[in-house]
Amino acid sequence: MRKVIRPRDSAMSRFRTLLLLPVLFEAAFSISFFLPVNSRKCLREEIHKDVLVTGEYDVNEQSNTKTNLKITDSTGHILYSKEEAAKGKFAFTTEDYDMFEVCFESKSPMGTGRVPDQLVNLEMKHGVEAKNYEEIAKVEKLKPLEVELRRLEDLSESIVNDFAYMKKREEEMRDTNESTNTRVLYFSIFSMCCLIGLATWQVFYLRRFFKAKKLIE
């Protein structure tokens, strides 16, 4: 027996698909690595302007070892800093599109080779993934359906902003290519003029030289 889908069922199916979009797009930057004693490891990531960034870290504690955490931008501005970092969370909002660096530094007076490597777990989220919609629902007293609609709205805005940024970068690259092509053209014309001028000067110089030597009339 074939199942007949009514218009209402079809609409509800499409709506459920829309509600699943945030789950499909949701992603987090999560990494685990070993940090040798008296060493420094940094992770870099490019993030857009006015984007909320949240993170959670967990560093395996070792005796006589101190691990420091520092997050900076490309100008060296410190966005988050924690000495003797063991386990915690951080959050900040980007002011401009930039490359951000998350650095873990291990220090121990025992020296290398005497202390085991520390296991570091780091999870970072930004944009829509970084927002706590459960807290937003409590503050604004939103229903579950309204929360999903808010999430979908934020996701759509994020996608539009990403496409706008990509379009802007494409326009900048196109302008750079056009400017470079124009400069290359002018330089080629200038080089040709210099070569023609040099060849003409050589012809007249050799002609005067040969006349002075009475090799030609």
Coordinates of N, CA and C in Angstrom, one line a residue:
M1 N 0.9 -1.2 0.0 CA 0.0 0.0 0.0 C 0.9 1.2 0.0
R2 N 0.6 2.1 -1.0 CA 1.4 3.3 -1.1 C 0.9 4.4 -0.2
K3 N 1.9 5.1 0.5 CA 1.5 6.1 1.4 C 1.4 7.4 0.7
V4 N 0.2 8.1 0.9 CA 0.0 9.4 0.3 C 0.3 10.5 1.3
I5 N 1.2 11.4 0.8 CA 1.7 12.5 1.6 C 0.8 13.7 1.3
R6 N 0.1 14.2 2.4 CA -0.8 15.3 2.3 C 0.1 16.6 2.2
P7 N -0.5 17.7 1.7 CA 0.2 19.0 1.7 C 0.7 19.4 3.0
R8 N -0.1 19.2 4.1 CA 0.3 19.6 5.4 C 1.5 18.8 5.9
D9 N 1.5 17.4 5.6 CA 2.6 16.6 5.9 C 3.9 17.0 5.2
S10 N 3.7 17.4 3.9 CA 4.9 17.8 3.2 C 5.5 19.1 3.7
A11 N 4.6 20.0 4.1 CA 5.1 21.3 4.7 C 5.8 21.0 6.0
M12 N 5.3 20.1 6.8 CA 5.9 19.8 8.1 C 7.2 19.1 7.9
S13 N 7.3 18.3 6.8 CA 8.6 17.6 6.5 C 9.7 18.6 6.1
R14 N 9.3 19.6 5.3 CA 10.2 20.7 4.9 C 10.6 21.5 6.1
F15 N 9.7 21.8 7.0 CA 10.0 22.6 8.2 C 11.0 21.8 9.1
R16 N 10.8 20.5 9.2 CA 11.7 19.7 10.0 C 13.1 19.7 9.4
T17 N 13.2 19.7 8.0 CA 14.4 19.8 7.4 C 15.2 21.1 7.7
L18 N 14.4 22.2 7.7 CA 15.0 23.5 8.0 C 15.5 23.5 9.4
L19 N 14.8 22.8 10.3 CA 15.3 22.8 11.7 C 16.5 21.9 11.9
L20 N 16.8 21.0 10.9 CA 18.0 20.2 11.0 C 19.2 20.9 10.4
L21 N 19.0 22.0 9.7 CA 20.1 22.7 9.0 C 21.1 23.1 10.0
P22 N 20.8 23.7 11.2 CA 21.8 24.1 12.1 C 22.7 22.9 12.6
V23 N 22.0 21.7 12.7 CA 22.8 20.6 13.2 C 23.8 20.2 12.1
L24 N 23.4 20.3 10.8 CA 24.3 19.9 9.7 C 25.4 20.8 9.6
F25 N 25.2 22.1 9.9 CA 26.2 23.1 9.7 C 27.1 23.3 11.0
E26 N 26.6 22.8 12.1 CA 27.3 23.1 13.4 C 28.6 22.3 13.4
A27 N 29.7 23.0 13.8 CA 31.0 22.4 13.8 C 31.8 23.1 14.9
A28 N 32.8 22.4 15.4 CA 33.6 23.0 16.5 C 35.1 22.6 16.2
F29 N 36.0 23.5 16.5 CA 37.4 23.2 16.4 C 37.9 22.6 17.6
S30 N 38.2 21.3 17.6 CA 38.6 20.5 18.7 C 39.8 19.8 18.4
I31 N 40.8 19.8 19.3 CA 42.1 19.2 19.1 C 42.7 18.8 20.4
S32 N 43.5 17.7 20.3 CA 44.2 17.2 21.5 C 45.7 17.0 21.1
F33 N 46.6 17.4 21.9 CA 48.0 17.2 21.6 C 48.8 17.1 22.9
F34 N 50.0 16.6 22.7 CA 51.0 16.5 23.9 C 51.9 17.7 23.9
L35 N 52.1 18.3 25.0 CA 52.9 19.4 25.2 C 54.2 19.0 26.0
P36 N 55.4 19.0 25.3 CA 56.6 18.6 26.1 C 56.9 19.7 27.1
V37 N 57.6 19.3 28.1 CA 58.0 20.2 29.2 C 59.0 21.3 28.6
N38 N 58.9 22.5 29.1 CA 59.7 23.6 28.7 C 59.6 23.9 27.2
S39 N 58.4 23.8 26.7 CA 58.2 24.0 25.2 C 57.0 24.9 25.1
R40 N 56.7 25.3 23.8 CA 55.6 26.2 23.5 C 55.0 25.8 22.2
K41 N 53.7 25.6 22.2 CA 52.9 25.2 21.0 C 51.8 26.2 20.8
C42 N 51.6 26.6 19.5 CA 50.6 27.6 19.2 C 49.7 27.1 18.1
L43 N 48.4 27.5 18.2 CA 47.5 27.2 17.1 C 46.9 28.5 16.6
R44 N 46.8 28.6 15.2 CA 46.3 29.8 14.6 C 45.0 29.5 13.8
E45 N 44.2 30.6 13.8 CA 42.9 30.5 13.1 C 42.5 31.8 12.7
E46 N 42.0 32.0 11.4 CA 41.4 33.2 10.9 C 39.9 33.3 11.3
I47 N 39.5 34.4 11.8 CA 38.1 34.6 12.2 C 37.7 36.0 11.8
H48 N 36.4 36.1 11.4 CA 35.8 37.3 10.8 C 35.6 38.3 11.9
K49 N 35.2 39.5 11.5 CA 35.0 40.6 12.4 C 33.6 40.5 13.2
D50 N 33.6 41.0 14.4 CA 32.4 41.0 15.3 C 31.9 39.5 15.4
V51 N 32.7 38.6 15.7 CA 32.3 37.2 15.9 C 32.6 36.8 17.3
L52 N 31.7 36.2 18.0 CA 31.9 35.7 19.3 C 32.7 34.4 19.3
V53 N 33.7 34.3 20.1 CA 34.6 33.1 20.1 C 34.6 32.6 21.6
T54 N 34.3 31.3 21.7 CA 34.3 30.7 23.0 C 35.2 29.4 23.0
G55 N 35.8 29.1 24.1 CA 36.7 27.9 24.1 C 36.7 27.3 25.5
E56 N 37.1 26.0 25.5 CA 37.3 25.3 26.7 C 38.6 24.5 26.6
Y57 N 39.4 24.5 27.7 CA 40.6 23.8 27.6 C 40.8 23.0 28.9
D58 N 41.6 21.9 28.7 CA 41.8 21.0 29.8 C 43.3 20.5 29.7
V59 N 44.1 20.9 30.6 CA 45.5 20.5 30.6 C 45.8 19.5 31.7
N60 N 46.4 18.4 31.3 CA 46.8 17.3 32.3 C 47.9 17.9 33.2
E61 N 47.6 17.9 34.5 CA 48.5 18.5 35.5 C 49.7 17.6 35.7
Q62 N 50.9 18.2 35.8 CA 52.1 17.5 36.2 C 52.8 18.2 37.4
S63 N 53.4 17.4 38.2 CA 54.1 18.0 39.4 C 55.3 18.9 38.9
N64 N 55.5 20.0 39.6 CA 56.6 20.9 39.3 C 56.6 21.4 37.9
T65 N 55.4 21.5 37.3 CA 55.2 22.0 35.9 C 54.1 23.1 35.9
K66 N 54.4 24.2 35.3 CA 53.4 25.3 35.2 C 53.1 25.5 33.7
T67 N 51.9 25.5 33.4 CA 51.5 25.7 32.0 C 50.7 27.1 31.9
N68 N 51.1 27.9 31.0 CA 50.5 29.2 30.8 C 49.7 29.2 29.4
L69 N 48.6 29.9 29.4 CA 47.8 30.0 28.2 C 47.7 31.5 27.8
K70 N 47.9 31.8 26.5 CA 47.8 33.2 26.1 C 47.1 33.2 24.7
I71 N 46.2 34.0 24.5 CA 45.5 34.2 23.2 C 45.8 35.7 22.7
T72 N 46.3 35.8 21.6 CA 46.7 37.1 21.0 C 46.2 37.2 19.6
D73 N 46.1 38.5 19.1 CA 45.9 38.7 17.7 C 47.2 39.0 16.9
S74 N 47.1 39.4 15.7 CA 48.3 39.6 14.9 C 49.1 40.8 15.3
T75 N 48.5 41.7 16.1 CA 49.2 42.9 16.6 C 49.8 42.6 17.9
G76 N 49.6 41.5 18.5 CA 50.2 41.2 19.8 C 49.3 41.5 21.0
H77 N 48.1 42.0 20.6 CA 47.1 42.4 21.7 C 46.6 41.1 22.4
I78 N 46.7 41.1 23.7 CA 46.3 39.9 24.5 C 44.8 39.9 24.7
L79 N 44.1 38.9 24.2 CA 42.7 38.7 24.4 C 42.3 37.9 25.6
Y80 N 43.2 37.0 25.9 CA 43.0 36.1 27.1 C 44.3 35.6 27.6
S81 N 44.5 35.6 28.9 CA 45.8 35.1 29.5 C 45.5 34.4 30.8
K82 N 46.1 33.3 31.0 CA 45.9 32.5 32.2 C 47.2 31.8 32.6
E83 N 47.7 32.1 33.8 CA 48.9 31.4 34.3 C 48.5 30.2 35.1
E84 N 49.3 29.2 35.0 CA 49.0 27.9 35.6 C 47.6 27.4 35.2
A85 N 47.4 27.4 33.9 CA 46.1 27.0 33.3 C 46.0 25.5 33.5
A86 N 44.9 25.0 34.0 CA 44.6 23.6 34.2 C 43.3 23.2 33.5
K87 N 42.3 23.9 33.8 CA 41.0 23.6 33.2 C 40.1 24.9 33.3
G88 N 39.5 25.3 32.2 CA 38.7 26.5 32.3 C 38.1 26.8 30.9
K89 N 37.5 28.0 30.9 CA 36.8 28.5 29.6 C 37.2 29.9 29.4
F90 N 37.1 30.3 28.1 CA 37.4 31.7 27.8 C 36.4 32.1 26.7
A91 N 36.2 33.4 26.5 CA 35.3 34.0 25.5 C 35.8 35.4 25.2
F92 N 35.7 35.8 23.9 CA 36.0 37.1 23.5 C 35.3 37.4 22.1
T93 N 35.1 38.6 21.8 CA 34.5 39.0 20.5 C 35.6 39.7 19.7
T94 N 35.7 39.3 18.4 CA 36.7 39.9 17.6 C 36.3 41.3 17.1
E95 N 37.3 42.1 17.0 CA 37.1 43.5 16.6 C 37.3 43.7 15.1
D96 N 38.0 42.8 14.5 CA 38.3 42.9 13.1 C 38.7 41.5 12.6
Y97 N 38.6 41.4 11.2 CA 39.1 40.1 10.6 C 40.6 40.0 10.8
D98 N 41.0 38.9 11.5 CA 42.4 38.8 11.9 C 42.8 37.3 12.1
M99 N 44.1 37.1 12.2 CA 44.6 35.8 12.6 C 44.9 35.8 14.1
F100 N 44.2 34.8 14.7 CA 44.3 34.7 16.2 C 45.2 33.5 16.6
E101 N 46.0 33.7 17.6 CA 46.9 32.6 18.0 C 46.6 32.2 19.4
V102 N 46.5 30.9 19.7 CA 46.3 30.3 21.0 C 47.6 29.6 21.3
C103 N 48.3 30.0 22.4 CA 49.6 29.4 22.7 C 49.5 28.8 24.1
F104 N 50.1 27.6 24.2 CA 50.3 26.9 25.5 C 51.8 26.8 25.7
E105 N 52.3 27.2 26.9 CA 53.7 27.2 27.2 C 53.9 26.5 28.5
S106 N 54.8 25.5 28.5 CA 55.0 24.6 29.7 C 56.4 25.0 30.2
K107 N 56.5 25.2 31.5 CA 57.7 25.6 32.2 C 57.9 24.7 33.4
S108 N 59.1 24.2 33.6 CA 59.4 23.3 34.7 C 60.9 23.4 35.1
P109 N 61.2 23.6 36.4 CA 62.6 23.6 36.8 C 63.3 22.3 36.7
M110 N 62.6 21.2 36.5 CA 63.2 19.9 36.5 C 64.0 19.6 35.2
G111 N 63.7 20.4 34.2 CA 64.4 20.2 32.9 C 63.7 19.1 32.0
T112 N 64.0 19.1 30.7 CA 63.4 18.2 29.8 C 63.9 16.8 30.0
G113 N 63.0 15.9 29.7 CA 63.4 14.4 29.8 C 63.1 13.9 31.2
R114 N 62.8 14.7 32.2 CA 62.4 14.2 33.5 C 61.0 14.2 33.8
V115 N 60.2 15.0 33.1 CA 58.8 15.2 33.3 C 58.0 14.7 32.1
P116 N 57.0 13.9 32.2 CA 56.2 13.4 31.1 C 55.5 14.6 30.4
D117 N 55.2 14.3 29.1 CA 54.5 15.4 28.3 C 53.1 15.5 28.9
Q118 N 52.6 16.7 28.7 CA 51.2 17.0 29.2 C 50.2 16.9 28.1
L119 N 49.1 16.3 28.4 CA 48.0 16.2 27.4 C 47.1 17.4 27.4
V120 N 47.0 18.1 26.3 CA 46.2 19.3 26.3 C 45.0 19.0 25.4
N121 N 43.8 19.3 25.8 CA 42.5 19.2 25.1 C 42.0 20.7 24.9
L122 N 41.7 21.0 23.7 CA 41.2 22.4 23.4 C 40.1 22.3 22.4
E123 N 39.0 23.0 22.8 CA 37.8 23.0 21.9 C 37.4 24.5 21.8
M124 N 37.3 24.9 20.5 CA 36.9 26.3 20.2 C 35.7 26.4 19.3
K125 N 34.8 27.3 19.6 CA 33.7 27.5 18.8 C 33.6 29.0 18.5
H126 N 33.0 29.4 17.4 CA 32.8 30.8 17.0 C 31.6 30.9 16.2
G127 N 31.0 32.1 16.2 CA 29.8 32.4 15.4 C 28.6 31.8 16.1
V128 N 27.8 31.1 15.3 CA 26.5 30.5 15.7 C 26.8 29.4 16.7
E129 N 27.9 28.7 16.5 CA 28.2 27.5 17.4 C 28.5 28.0 18.8
A130 N 29.0 29.2 18.9 CA 29.5 29.7 20.2 C 28.4 30.2 21.1
K131 N 27.2 30.5 20.5 CA 26.1 31.1 21.3 C 25.4 30.0 22.1
N132 N 25.1 30.4 23.3 CA 24.4 29.5 24.3 C 22.9 29.8 24.1
Y133 N 22.2 29.0 23.3 CA 20.8 29.2 23.0 C 20.0 28.8 24.2
E134 N 20.4 27.9 25.0 CA 19.7 27.5 26.2 C 19.6 28.7 27.2
E135 N 20.7 29.4 27.3 CA 20.7 30.6 28.2 C 19.8 31.7 27.6
I136 N 19.8 31.8 26.3 CA 19.0 32.8 25.6 C 17.5 32.5 25.8
A137 N 17.2 31.2 25.7 CA 15.8 30.8 25.9 C 15.3 31.1 27.3
K138 N 16.2 30.9 28.3 CA 15.8 31.2 29.7 C 15.6 32.7 29.9
V139 N 16.5 33.5 29.3 CA 16.4 34.9 29.6 C 15.2 35.5 28.8
E140 N 15.0 35.1 27.6 CA 13.9 35.7 26.8 C 12.7 34.9 26.8
K141 N 12.7 33.8 27.6 CA 11.5 32.9 27.8 C 11.0 32.4 26.4
L142 N 11.8 31.8 25.6 CA 11.5 31.4 24.3 C 11.1 29.9 24.4
K143 N 10.2 29.5 23.5 CA 9.8 28.2 23.3 C 10.8 27.4 22.5
P144 N 10.8 26.1 22.6 CA 11.8 25.3 21.8 C 11.8 25.6 20.3
L145 N 10.6 25.8 19.7 CA 10.5 26.1 18.3 C 11.0 27.5 18.0
E146 N 10.8 28.5 18.9 CA 11.4 29.8 18.8 C 12.9 29.8 18.9
V147 N 13.4 28.9 19.7 CA 14.9 28.8 19.9 C 15.5 28.3 18.6
E148 N 14.8 27.3 18.0 CA 15.4 26.8 16.7 C 15.3 27.8 15.6
L149 N 14.2 28.6 15.6 CA 14.0 29.6 14.6 C 15.1 30.7 14.8
R150 N 15.4 31.0 16.0 CA 16.5 32.0 16.3 C 17.8 31.5 15.8
R151 N 18.1 30.2 16.1 CA 19.3 29.6 15.6 C 19.4 29.6 14.1
L152 N 18.3 29.3 13.5 CA 18.3 29.3 12.0 C 18.5 30.7 11.4
E153 N 17.9 31.7 12.1 CA 18.1 33.1 11.7 C 19.6 33.5 11.8
D154 N 20.2 33.1 12.9 CA 21.6 33.5 13.1 C 22.5 32.8 12.1
L155 N 22.1 31.5 11.8 CA 22.9 30.7 10.9 C 22.8 31.4 9.5
S156 N 21.6 31.8 9.1 CA 21.4 32.4 7.8 C 22.2 33.7 7.7
E157 N 22.1 34.5 8.8 CA 22.9 35.8 8.8 C 24.4 35.5 8.7
S158 N 24.9 34.4 9.3 CA 26.3 34.1 9.3 C 26.7 33.7 7.9
I159 N 25.8 32.9 7.2 CA 26.1 32.5 5.8 C 26.1 33.7 4.9
V160 N 25.2 34.6 5.1 CA 25.1 35.8 4.2 C 26.4 36.7 4.4
N161 N 26.8 36.8 5.7 CA 28.0 37.6 6.0 C 29.3 36.9 5.4
D162 N 29.3 35.6 5.4 CA 30.4 34.9 4.8 C 30.5 35.1 3.3
F163 N 29.3 35.1 2.6 CA 29.3 35.3 1.2 C 29.6 36.8 0.9
A164 N 29.2 37.7 1.7 CA 29.5 39.1 1.5 C 31.0 39.3 1.6
Y165 N 31.6 38.7 2.6 CA 33.1 38.8 2.8 C 33.8 38.2 1.6
M166 N 33.4 37.0 1.1 CA 34.0 36.4 0.0 C 33.9 37.3 -1.3
K167 N 32.7 37.9 -1.4 CA 32.5 38.8 -2.6 C 33.5 40.0 -2.5
K168 N 33.6 40.5 -1.3 CA 34.5 41.7 -1.1 C 36.0 41.3 -1.4
R169 N 36.4 40.1 -0.9 CA 37.7 39.7 -1.2 C 37.9 39.5 -2.7
E170 N 36.9 38.9 -3.3 CA 37.0 38.7 -4.8 C 37.2 40.0 -5.5
E171 N 36.4 41.1 -5.1 CA 36.5 42.4 -5.7 C 37.9 43.0 -5.4
E172 N 38.4 42.8 -4.2 CA 39.8 43.3 -3.9 C 40.8 42.6 -4.8
M173 N 40.7 41.3 -4.9 CA 41.7 40.5 -5.7 C 41.6 40.9 -7.2
R174 N 40.4 41.2 -7.7 CA 40.2 41.6 -9.1 C 40.8 42.9 -9.3
D175 N 40.6 43.9 -8.3 CA 41.2 45.2 -8.5 C 42.7 45.1 -8.4
T176 N 43.2 44.2 -7.6 CA 44.7 44.1 -7.5 C 45.3 43.5 -8.8
N177 N 44.5 42.5 -9.4 CA 45.0 41.9 -10.7 C 45.0 43.0 -11.8
E178 N 43.9 43.8 -11.8 CA 43.8 44.8 -12.9 C 44.9 45.8 -12.7
S179 N 45.2 46.2 -11.5 CA 46.3 47.2 -11.2 C 47.6 46.6 -11.6
T180 N 47.8 45.3 -11.3 CA 49.1 44.7 -11.6 C 49.2 44.6 -13.1
N181 N 48.2 44.2 -13.8 CA 48.2 44.1 -15.3 C 48.6 45.4 -15.9
T182 N 48.0 46.5 -15.4 CA 48.2 47.9 -15.9 C 49.7 48.2 -15.7
R183 N 50.2 48.0 -14.5 CA 51.6 48.3 -14.2 C 52.6 47.5 -15.1
V184 N 52.2 46.2 -15.3 CA 53.1 45.4 -16.2 C 53.0 45.9 -17.6
L185 N 51.9 46.4 -18.1 CA 51.8 46.9 -19.4 C 52.6 48.2 -19.6
Y186 N 52.5 49.1 -18.6 CA 53.3 50.3 -18.7 C 54.8 50.0 -18.6
F187 N 55.2 49.0 -17.7 CA 56.6 48.7 -17.6 C 57.1 48.1 -18.9
S188 N 56.3 47.3 -19.6 CA 56.7 46.7 -20.9 C 56.9 47.7 -21.9
I189 N 55.9 48.7 -22.0 CA 56.1 49.8 -22.9 C 57.4 50.6 -22.6
F190 N 57.6 50.9 -21.3 CA 58.8 51.6 -21.0 C 60.1 50.9 -21.3
S191 N 60.0 49.6 -21.1 CA 61.2 48.7 -21.5 C 61.5 48.7 -23.0
M192 N 60.4 48.6 -23.7 CA 60.5 48.7 -25.2 C 61.1 50.0 -25.7
C193 N 60.6 51.1 -25.1 CA 61.1 52.4 -25.5 C 62.6 52.5 -25.1
C194 N 63.0 52.0 -24.0 CA 64.4 52.1 -23.6 C 65.3 51.3 -24.5
L195 N 64.8 50.1 -24.9 CA 65.6 49.2 -25.8 C 65.7 49.9 -27.2
I196 N 64.6 50.5 -27.7 CA 64.6 51.2 -29.0 C 65.6 52.3 -28.9
G197 N 65.5 53.1 -27.8 CA 66.4 54.2 -27.7 C 67.9 53.8 -27.6
L198 N 68.1 52.7 -26.8 CA 69.5 52.2 -26.7 C 70.0 51.7 -28.1
A199 N 69.2 51.0 -28.8 CA 69.6 50.5 -30.1 C 69.9 51.7 -31.1
T200 N 69.0 52.7 -31.1 CA 69.3 53.9 -31.9 C 70.6 54.6 -31.5
W201 N 70.8 54.7 -30.3 CA 72.1 55.4 -29.8 C 73.3 54.5 -30.2
Q202 N 73.2 53.2 -30.1 CA 74.3 52.4 -30.6 C 74.6 52.5 -32.1
V203 N 73.5 52.6 -32.9 CA 73.7 52.7 -34.3 C 74.4 54.0 -34.6
F204 N 74.0 55.2 -34.0 CA 74.7 56.5 -34.3 C 76.1 56.5 -33.7
Y205 N 76.3 55.9 -32.6 CA 77.6 55.9 -32.0 C 78.6 55.1 -32.9
L206 N 78.2 53.9 -33.3 CA 79.0 53.1 -34.2 C 79.3 53.7 -35.5
R207 N 78.3 54.4 -36.0 CA 78.5 55.1 -37.3 C 79.5 56.2 -37.1
R208 N 79.5 57.0 -36.1 CA 80.5 58.0 -35.9 C 81.8 57.4 -35.6
F209 N 81.9 56.3 -34.9 CA 83.1 55.6 -34.6 C 83.8 55.2 -35.9
F210 N 83.0 54.5 -36.8 CA 83.6 54.0 -38.0 C 84.0 55.2 -39.0
K211 N 83.2 56.3 -38.9 CA 83.6 57.4 -39.7 C 84.9 58.0 -39.2
A212 N 85.1 58.1 -37.8 CA 86.3 58.6 -37.3 C 87.5 57.7 -37.6
K213 N 87.3 56.4 -37.8 CA 88.4 55.5 -38.2 C 88.5 55.4 -39.7
K214 N 87.6 56.2 -40.4 CA 87.6 56.2 -41.8 C 87.4 54.8 -42.4
L215 N 86.6 54.0 -41.7 CA 86.2 52.7 -42.2 C 85.0 52.8 -43.2
I216 N 84.2 53.9 -43.0 CA 83.1 54.1 -43.9 C 83.1 55.6 -44.2
E217 N 82.4 55.9 -45.3 CA 82.3 57.3 -45.7 C 81.1 58.0 -45.0

